[in-house]
C-alpha atoms as one frame of an Amber mdcrd trajectory, in Angstrom:
protein
  -7.497 -18.070  -6.718  -5.248 -15.039  -5.987  -2.964 -14.244  -8.946   0.383
 -12.775  -7.920   2.904 -10.961 -10.155   6.500 -10.766  -8.914   8.743  -7.821
  -9.935  12.294  -7.902  -8.726  15.687  -7.636 -10.534  17.301 -10.244  -8.301
  17.032 -13.773  -9.650  17.231 -15.396  -6.207  14.575 -13.115  -4.762  12.157
 -13.950  -7.600  12.930 -17.637  -7.245  12.159 -17.576  -3.539   8.951 -15.597
  -3.970   7.822 -17.863  -6.833   8.399 -21.001  -4.749   6.444 -19.491  -1.862
   3.508 -18.513  -4.057   3.393 -21.815  -5.869   3.366 -23.689  -2.567  -0.059
 -22.358  -1.715  -3.318 -23.834  -3.100  -5.086 -20.477  -3.203  -2.270 -18.604
  -4.910  -1.107 -18.695  -8.538   1.853 -17.032 -10.280   0.770 -14.452 -12.806
   4.252 -13.796 -14.063   7.732 -12.460 -13.218   9.508  -9.314 -14.236  13.136
  -8.261 -13.745  12.553  -4.545 -14.505   9.832  -1.943 -14.095   8.726  -1.672
 -17.696   8.177  -5.428 -17.909   6.243  -5.359 -14.661   3.854  -2.815 -16.097
   3.529  -4.731 -19.337   2.783  -7.983 -17.549   0.315  -6.294 -15.198  -1.658
  -4.880 -18.148  -1.688  -8.236 -19.897  -2.274 -10.565 -16.966  -4.250  -8.302
 -14.621  -3.013  -9.904 -11.393  -4.689  -9.410  -8.036  -1.453  -8.504  -6.285
   1.965  -7.264  -7.520   4.995  -7.700  -5.313   7.059  -4.752  -6.488  10.747
  -4.146  -5.754  11.664  -0.416  -5.548  15.090  -0.428  -7.168  14.919  -1.914
 -10.661  16.414  -1.050 -14.051  14.340   0.568 -16.792  11.867   2.356 -14.595
  11.917   1.881 -10.828   9.205   0.352  -8.736   7.662   3.683  -7.827   7.097
   4.712 -11.483   5.864   1.194 -12.284   3.449   1.425  -9.340   2.204   4.820
 -10.545   1.543   3.486 -14.041  -0.278   0.400 -12.784  -2.455   2.316 -10.300
  -3.294   4.962 -12.924  -4.457   2.341 -15.482  -8.307   2.246 -15.424  -8.186
  -1.458 -16.480  -6.182  -2.341 -13.373  -8.449  -1.028 -10.646  -8.579  -4.491
  -9.113  -4.788  -4.802  -8.946  -3.037  -4.039  -5.660   0.693  -3.251  -5.415
   2.841  -4.183  -2.420   6.240  -2.595  -2.397   9.242  -4.694  -1.322  12.044
  -2.808   0.316  15.323  -3.752   1.992  15.053  -1.119   4.668  12.052  -0.102
   6.797  12.962   3.572   6.397  13.645   3.481   2.699  13.225   7.055   1.441
  11.129   5.881  -1.445   8.492   4.134   0.591   6.368   7.212   1.159   6.441
   8.050  -2.541   5.320   4.487  -3.288   2.355   4.947  -0.936   1.610   8.360
  -2.373   1.491   6.832  -5.851  -0.989   4.192  -4.862   0.830   1.249  -3.326
  -1.362  -0.664  -0.868   1.530  -0.982   1.530   5.027  -2.314   1.868   7.011
  -5.218   3.228  10.674  -5.560   4.076  12.481  -8.350   2.223  13.260 -10.161
   5.436   9.546 -10.638   6.173   8.900 -14.221   7.294   7.102 -16.395   4.724
   3.885 -16.900   6.801   3.633 -13.107   7.204   4.229 -12.549   3.477   1.501
 -15.017   2.518  -0.915 -13.398   5.018  -0.022  -9.981   3.500  -0.811 -11.150
  -0.006  -4.223 -12.479   1.146  -5.055  -9.313   3.050  -4.214  -6.993   0.175
  -6.175  -9.150  -2.226  -9.197  -8.659   0.004  -8.821  -4.898  -0.210  -6.982
  -4.303   3.062  -3.735  -2.384   3.308  -0.393  -3.352   4.861  -0.128  -0.645
   7.492   2.072  -1.897  10.242   1.460   0.837  12.880   5.031   1.079  14.047
   6.739   1.018  10.692   4.185   3.019   8.739   4.004   5.829  11.282   7.808
   6.182  11.251   8.061   6.172   7.495   5.168   8.585   6.785   6.112  10.962
   9.587   9.688  11.045   8.407   8.915  11.883   4.786   5.449  13.444   4.830
   6.538  16.165   7.267   9.685  17.284   5.498   9.716  21.041   4.618   9.243
  20.131   0.974   6.139  18.230   1.940   4.144  20.877   3.692   0.540  19.966
   4.433  -1.589  20.086   1.269  -5.239  19.509   2.247  -7.029  17.051  -0.013
  -9.393  18.926  -2.346 -12.355  16.935  -1.046 -11.415  17.340   2.653 -14.369
  19.665   3.228 -16.782  16.928   2.282 -15.896  14.943   5.422 -17.857  15.274
   8.582 -15.985  16.110  11.741 -16.203  12.425  12.860 -14.952  11.260   9.490
 -11.918  13.601   9.823 -11.258  12.113  13.215 -11.410   8.614  11.790  -9.028
   9.466   8.859  -6.625  10.899  11.391  -6.734   7.624  13.353  -6.250   5.610
  10.242  -3.196   7.767   9.697  -1.864   6.767  13.037  -2.043   3.140  11.845
  -5.126   2.077  13.847  -7.403  -0.661  12.557 -11.215  -0.572  12.766 -11.324
  -2.284  16.202  -8.755   0.144  17.637 -10.574   3.153  16.144 -13.830   1.850
  17.661 -12.226   1.567  21.102 -10.641   5.053  20.820 -13.991   6.685  19.812
 -16.150   4.408  22.017 -18.229   3.215  19.072 -18.836  -0.216  17.610 -16.371
  -1.726  15.100 -19.195  -1.715  12.526 -19.643   2.034  12.998 -15.948   2.644
  12.700 -15.863   0.555   9.530 -18.748   2.580   8.132 -16.934   5.829   8.845
 -13.772   4.566   7.160 -15.711   3.373   4.122 -17.520   6.695   3.741 -14.251
   8.625   4.080 -12.635   6.425   1.418 -15.517   7.033  -0.912 -15.528  10.798
  -0.446 -11.776  11.033  -0.904 -11.765   8.503  -3.760  -9.138   6.462  -1.908
  -8.287   3.046  -3.285  -7.562   1.681   0.183  -6.516   2.523   3.716  -2.918
   3.141   2.598  -4.108   6.157   0.588  -6.089   7.341   3.617  -2.875   7.386
   5.594  -1.176   9.508   2.943  -4.200  11.900   2.793  -4.240  12.192   6.614
  -0.605  13.354   6.758  -0.762  15.518   3.623  -3.849  17.266   4.977  -2.435
  17.842   8.444  -4.972  15.503  10.216  -2.064  13.756  11.943   0.771  15.581
  13.644   4.290  14.583  12.655
């Protein structure tokens, strides 16, 4: 059973998300929050598998709530998916940088949202190549966000650096395998080793590291 916490200050949005979650046999509602502080409180108490987190909320916003949840050592199994009204919301990159496993726009179709919840619960990241590349390129390459190599970047092999760069482009394991002419299993191994060396929670953090470290051009 995948336990889902919903955090959004709009009653109708929470109602819709709750109805969707409760309609599925393998999903269960872990709680609802109308502000960021309550979201953090419920996450610490209920330890959900997935948090659907709105960005703009009273109290503390979704970015700060995400940061607090991700930083909590008791919540290492909790994944945060940011909900945003606009694909190019200026806060999306900050949400990824603070540990969100990805993001969805609020007009995402129900089947896609359900699939996203299940993917994130399995440890994957919501990295739509088209949207993620645009968002991260837009905000990671601003003058105020000059490349800052990850302190553990030197521990990566040259092939692992290549792989992290391809993850930063939004490629999945099969696409990386095709690009490098290796098996999907080999690509998956490289990704896993890179995540371990960089202490990345998931592929979303690898994307951030890739851009911050200059492994992907803007």
